[in-house]
Amino acid sequence: MVLEYSAVDGVGALVLNRPDVLNAFNDELGFAVLEAVQKASSDDSVRCLTITGAGRGFCAGEDLGALADGYEDGSLPELGRTLVDRYNPLIRVLRSTPKPVVAAINGVAAGAGASLALACDYRIASEKAKFVLAFIKVGLVPDSGAVWFLAKMVGEARAMELATTGRPVDAAEALALGLVNEVVAADELSSRLSAVAQELAIAPTRAYALTKDLVYKASERSLDEQLEAEVDAQSDAGSTNDHLEGVKAFLGKRSPTFRGN
C-alpha cells in the first residue's frame, strides 16, 4: 500500500508509504494522494487533513528510478503530461480544499515533495527536515508550484537562488525564511502533528475555509476587491451554526463546541 489513510476524530491522516525511495512519487502514489484529498474534501466528517511520510523522508519528489529504462534507451518521458495529469491537480486541490491541511515534514522534501509541503496550510518540520529544489541538478525547472510558493514566501531574489542552486535548506533556515511554521525535535513530531490537527478539527470549519480563501487570494485582489470579498465571506460565516455557538459560548463564558457547520 503506497498510501496509508485513516480518518479518526475529524482528522484525515495521509502517510506517504514508499519509504525505500524516501516516498518518491510514482503514478500509483501520486494518484492515490490526489484521490484521498479529493474524497476528504467532500467528506463532512473530516475537518482537517494531515500529510507526512513513512520512514526517514517526507517525499523525495518524482521517482526517476522508475523511469530509468526509458532514459537508458534514449527516450525521454512526457514530463509536462505528468504535471497536467497528476501534480497540478494535486496542488490545486490542496490549496482549494476547505479543510485545513497540515504537513509534518519528517525528513527530506525534495523536488515536487517540497512543492507538496509548501502547498499545505501549516507546516511542522522535524529538526531533521530538509528542503531541496533538486530540479536544476537534473536539468529541469521547478514545477508543481514550487517557485510560485517560494516567491510569495521568501521573495523573488531568494526564490531565484534556491531554484537555481538546488542547495539544501535545513529546518532552522526553513523556519527563519518562513517556509515552515515551527520546528520540533524529531521524536516530538508525531505528537505535535496530532495536537495541531486535533485543534483544527474542532475549529469552526466553514470560517476556516473562508479565511483560507481570503488569505490566498488577497495578493491577487485590489483593496476594494478584498473588502468586497470580506463582505461576502463574513455574510457566509455569520449564517453558520458555528457562529451562533461561538457567540452563545462567549456570552455564557464557556468554551464553544463547534460542529463544522
Coordinates of C-alpha atoms in Angstrom, one line a residue:
M1 CA 0.0 0.0 0.0
V2 CA 1.7 3.2 -1.2
L3 CA -0.5 5.5 0.8
E4 CA -2.0 4.9 4.3
Y5 CA -5.1 6.8 5.0
S6 CA -7.2 6.9 8.1
A7 CA -10.0 9.2 9.4
V8 CA -10.3 9.5 13.2
D9 CA -12.0 12.2 15.3
G10 CA -12.3 14.5 12.4
V11 CA -8.7 14.2 11.2
G12 CA -7.9 12.6 7.8
A13 CA -4.3 11.4 8.0
L14 CA -2.3 10.6 4.9
V15 CA 1.0 8.8 5.2
L16 CA 3.1 8.5 2.0
N17 CA 4.3 4.9 2.2
R18 CA 7.2 4.2 -0.1
P19 CA 10.0 4.6 2.5
D20 CA 12.5 2.6 0.5
V21 CA 12.7 5.5 -2.0
L22 CA 12.0 8.3 0.5
N23 CA 8.4 8.3 -0.5
A24 CA 9.2 9.5 -4.0
F25 CA 6.2 9.8 -6.3
N26 CA 5.2 7.4 -9.0
D27 CA 1.9 7.2 -10.7
E28 CA 0.3 5.0 -8.1
L29 CA 1.3 7.2 -5.2
G30 CA 0.5 10.4 -7.0
F31 CA -3.0 9.4 -8.0
A32 CA -3.6 7.8 -4.6
V33 CA -2.8 11.1 -2.8
L34 CA -4.9 13.1 -5.2
E35 CA -7.9 10.8 -4.8
A36 CA -7.6 10.8 -1.0
V37 CA -7.5 14.6 -0.7
Q38 CA -10.5 14.9 -3.1
K39 CA -12.6 12.4 -1.1
A40 CA -11.6 14.0 2.2
S41 CA -12.5 17.4 0.9
S42 CA -16.1 16.4 0.3
D43 CA -16.4 14.3 3.5
D44 CA -18.1 16.4 6.1
S45 CA -16.8 14.2 8.9
V46 CA -13.2 15.2 8.0
R47 CA -12.4 18.6 9.3
C48 CA -8.6 18.6 9.0
L49 CA -6.1 16.8 6.8
T50 CA -2.5 15.8 7.7
I51 CA 0.3 14.7 5.4
T52 CA 3.6 13.1 6.4
G53 CA 6.0 10.4 5.1
A54 CA 6.8 6.9 6.4
G55 CA 10.4 6.2 7.4
R56 CA 13.1 8.9 7.3
G57 CA 11.8 11.0 4.4
F58 CA 8.8 13.2 3.7
C59 CA 8.9 13.0 -0.1
A60 CA 11.8 12.9 -2.5
G61 CA 9.8 14.2 -5.5
E62 CA 9.4 12.2 -8.7
D63 CA 10.9 8.7 -8.7
L64 CA 13.4 9.0 -11.5
G65 CA 14.5 5.4 -10.8
A66 CA 11.1 4.2 -12.0
L67 CA 11.8 6.0 -15.4
A68 CA 15.3 4.6 -15.7
D69 CA 14.5 2.2 -18.5
G70 CA 13.2 4.9 -20.7
Y71 CA 16.2 7.1 -20.2
E72 CA 18.7 4.3 -20.8
D73 CA 17.2 3.6 -24.2
G74 CA 17.5 7.2 -25.2
S75 CA 13.8 8.1 -25.0
L76 CA 12.5 10.9 -22.8
P77 CA 9.3 10.9 -20.7
E78 CA 6.5 13.4 -21.3
L79 CA 7.1 15.3 -18.1
G80 CA 4.7 18.0 -19.0
R81 CA 1.9 15.5 -19.3
T82 CA 2.8 14.2 -15.8
L83 CA 2.3 17.7 -14.5
V84 CA -1.0 18.1 -16.2
D85 CA -2.4 14.7 -15.2
R86 CA -1.0 14.2 -11.7
Y87 CA 0.9 17.0 -10.0
N88 CA -1.1 20.1 -10.9
P89 CA -4.5 18.7 -9.9
L90 CA -3.0 17.7 -6.5
I91 CA -1.5 21.1 -5.9
R92 CA -4.8 22.8 -6.9
V93 CA -6.9 20.6 -4.6
L94 CA -4.6 21.1 -1.6
R95 CA -4.9 24.9 -2.0
S96 CA -8.6 24.9 -2.7
T97 CA -9.9 22.3 -0.2
P98 CA -12.0 23.9 2.5
K99 CA -10.2 21.8 5.1
P100 CA -7.0 22.9 6.8
V101 CA -4.0 20.8 5.6
V102 CA -1.1 20.3 7.9
A103 CA 2.2 18.9 6.7
A104 CA 4.6 17.1 9.1
I105 CA 8.0 17.2 7.3
N106 CA 9.9 14.4 8.9
G107 CA 12.9 14.4 6.6
V108 CA 13.8 15.4 3.1
A109 CA 11.3 17.3 1.0
A110 CA 12.8 17.4 -2.5
G111 CA 11.5 18.5 -5.9
A112 CA 7.8 18.0 -6.1
G113 CA 8.0 16.8 -2.5
A114 CA 9.0 20.3 -1.5
S115 CA 6.1 21.7 -3.6
L116 CA 3.7 19.3 -1.8
A117 CA 4.8 20.6 1.6
L118 CA 4.6 24.3 0.5
A119 CA 1.1 23.8 -0.8
C120 CA -0.2 22.8 2.7
D121 CA -1.6 25.4 5.0
Y122 CA 0.5 24.7 8.0
R123 CA 4.0 23.1 8.1
I124 CA 5.6 21.5 11.1
A125 CA 9.2 20.4 10.5
S126 CA 11.3 17.9 12.3
E127 CA 14.8 19.2 13.2
K128 CA 15.9 16.6 10.6
A129 CA 13.8 18.1 7.8
K130 CA 15.4 19.5 4.7
F131 CA 14.0 21.3 1.6
V132 CA 15.8 20.8 -1.7
L133 CA 14.7 22.2 -5.1
A134 CA 16.6 19.5 -6.8
F135 CA 15.2 20.1 -10.3
I136 CA 18.2 22.1 -11.5
K137 CA 20.5 19.1 -10.6
V138 CA 18.9 17.1 -13.4
G139 CA 18.5 19.8 -15.9
L140 CA 14.9 20.6 -15.1
V141 CA 12.9 23.6 -13.9
P142 CA 10.9 23.8 -10.6
D143 CA 7.4 22.6 -11.0
S144 CA 4.2 21.8 -9.1
G145 CA 4.0 25.4 -8.0
A146 CA 7.4 25.5 -6.2
V147 CA 8.6 28.8 -7.5
W148 CA 5.1 30.4 -7.1
F149 CA 5.0 29.4 -3.4
L150 CA 8.7 30.4 -2.8
A151 CA 8.4 33.8 -4.4
K152 CA 5.4 34.6 -2.2
M153 CA 7.1 33.3 1.0
V154 CA 10.7 34.5 0.6
G155 CA 10.7 37.0 -2.3
E156 CA 11.9 36.7 -5.8
A157 CA 15.6 37.0 -5.1
R158 CA 15.8 34.2 -2.6
A159 CA 13.4 32.1 -4.6
M160 CA 15.7 32.5 -7.6
E161 CA 18.7 31.5 -5.5
L162 CA 17.1 28.4 -4.2
A163 CA 15.7 27.4 -7.6
T164 CA 18.9 27.8 -9.5
T165 CA 21.4 26.4 -7.0
G166 CA 19.3 23.5 -5.7
R167 CA 21.1 23.8 -2.3
P168 CA 19.6 22.2 0.7
V169 CA 17.7 24.3 3.3
D170 CA 17.8 22.7 6.7
A171 CA 15.0 23.0 9.3
A172 CA 16.5 26.0 11.1
E173 CA 16.9 28.0 7.9
A174 CA 13.5 27.0 6.7
L175 CA 12.0 28.4 9.9
A176 CA 14.0 31.6 9.5
L177 CA 12.9 32.0 5.9
G178 CA 9.2 31.4 6.8
L179 CA 9.0 28.1 4.9
V180 CA 7.7 26.3 8.0
N181 CA 5.6 27.4 10.9
E182 CA 7.6 25.6 13.6
V183 CA 10.4 23.1 14.1
V184 CA 10.3 20.4 16.8
A185 CA 12.6 17.6 17.9
A186 CA 12.3 14.5 15.7
D187 CA 10.8 12.4 18.4
E188 CA 8.1 15.1 19.1
L189 CA 6.9 15.5 15.5
S190 CA 4.1 12.9 15.7
S191 CA 2.7 14.2 18.9
R192 CA 2.9 17.8 17.8
L193 CA 1.2 17.0 14.5
S194 CA -1.6 15.3 16.4
A195 CA -2.1 18.2 18.7
V196 CA -2.3 20.8 15.9
A197 CA -4.6 18.6 13.9
Q198 CA -6.9 18.0 16.8
E199 CA -7.1 21.7 17.5
L200 CA -8.0 22.5 13.9
A201 CA -10.5 19.6 13.7
I202 CA -12.6 21.2 16.4
A203 CA -12.4 24.7 15.0
P204 CA -15.3 26.4 13.0
T205 CA -14.6 24.7 9.7
R206 CA -16.6 27.0 7.4
A207 CA -14.9 30.1 8.9
Y208 CA -11.5 28.4 8.4
A209 CA -12.4 27.7 4.7
L210 CA -13.5 31.3 4.1
T211 CA -10.4 32.7 5.8
K212 CA -8.2 30.4 3.7
D213 CA -9.7 31.8 0.6
L214 CA -9.3 35.4 1.8
V215 CA -5.6 34.9 2.6
Y216 CA -4.6 33.0 -0.5
K217 CA -6.4 35.3 -2.9
A218 CA -5.5 38.6 -1.2
S219 CA -2.4 39.3 -3.3
E220 CA -4.4 38.9 -6.5
R221 CA -7.0 41.5 -5.5
S222 CA -7.1 45.2 -5.1
L223 CA -8.0 46.5 -1.7
D224 CA -11.6 47.3 -2.9
E225 CA -11.9 43.7 -4.2
Q226 CA -10.6 42.3 -1.0
L227 CA -13.1 44.4 1.1
E228 CA -15.9 43.2 -1.1
A229 CA -14.8 39.6 -0.8
E230 CA -14.7 40.0 3.0
V231 CA -18.4 41.2 2.9
D232 CA -19.4 38.0 1.1
A233 CA -17.3 35.8 3.4
Q234 CA -18.5 37.4 6.6
S235 CA -22.1 37.1 5.5
D236 CA -21.5 33.4 4.8
A237 CA -19.7 32.9 8.1
G238 CA -22.3 34.8 10.0
S239 CA -25.0 32.5 8.8
T240 CA -23.4 29.3 10.3
N241 CA -24.4 27.4 13.4
D242 CA -20.8 27.7 14.5
H243 CA -21.0 31.4 14.6
L244 CA -24.2 31.2 16.7
E245 CA -22.5 28.7 19.0
G246 CA -19.4 30.9 19.3
V247 CA -21.4 33.9 20.4
K248 CA -23.5 31.9 22.8
A249 CA -20.4 30.4 24.3
F250 CA -18.8 33.9 24.6
L251 CA -21.9 35.3 26.3
G252 CA -22.1 32.3 28.5
K253 CA -18.4 32.4 29.4
R254 CA -17.8 28.9 28.3
S255 CA -15.8 27.1 25.7
P256 CA -17.6 26.7 22.3
T257 CA -18.4 23.3 20.8
F258 CA -18.1 23.9 17.0
R259 CA -19.7 21.3 14.7
G260 CA -18.2 22.4 11.5
N261 CA -21.4 23.8 10.0

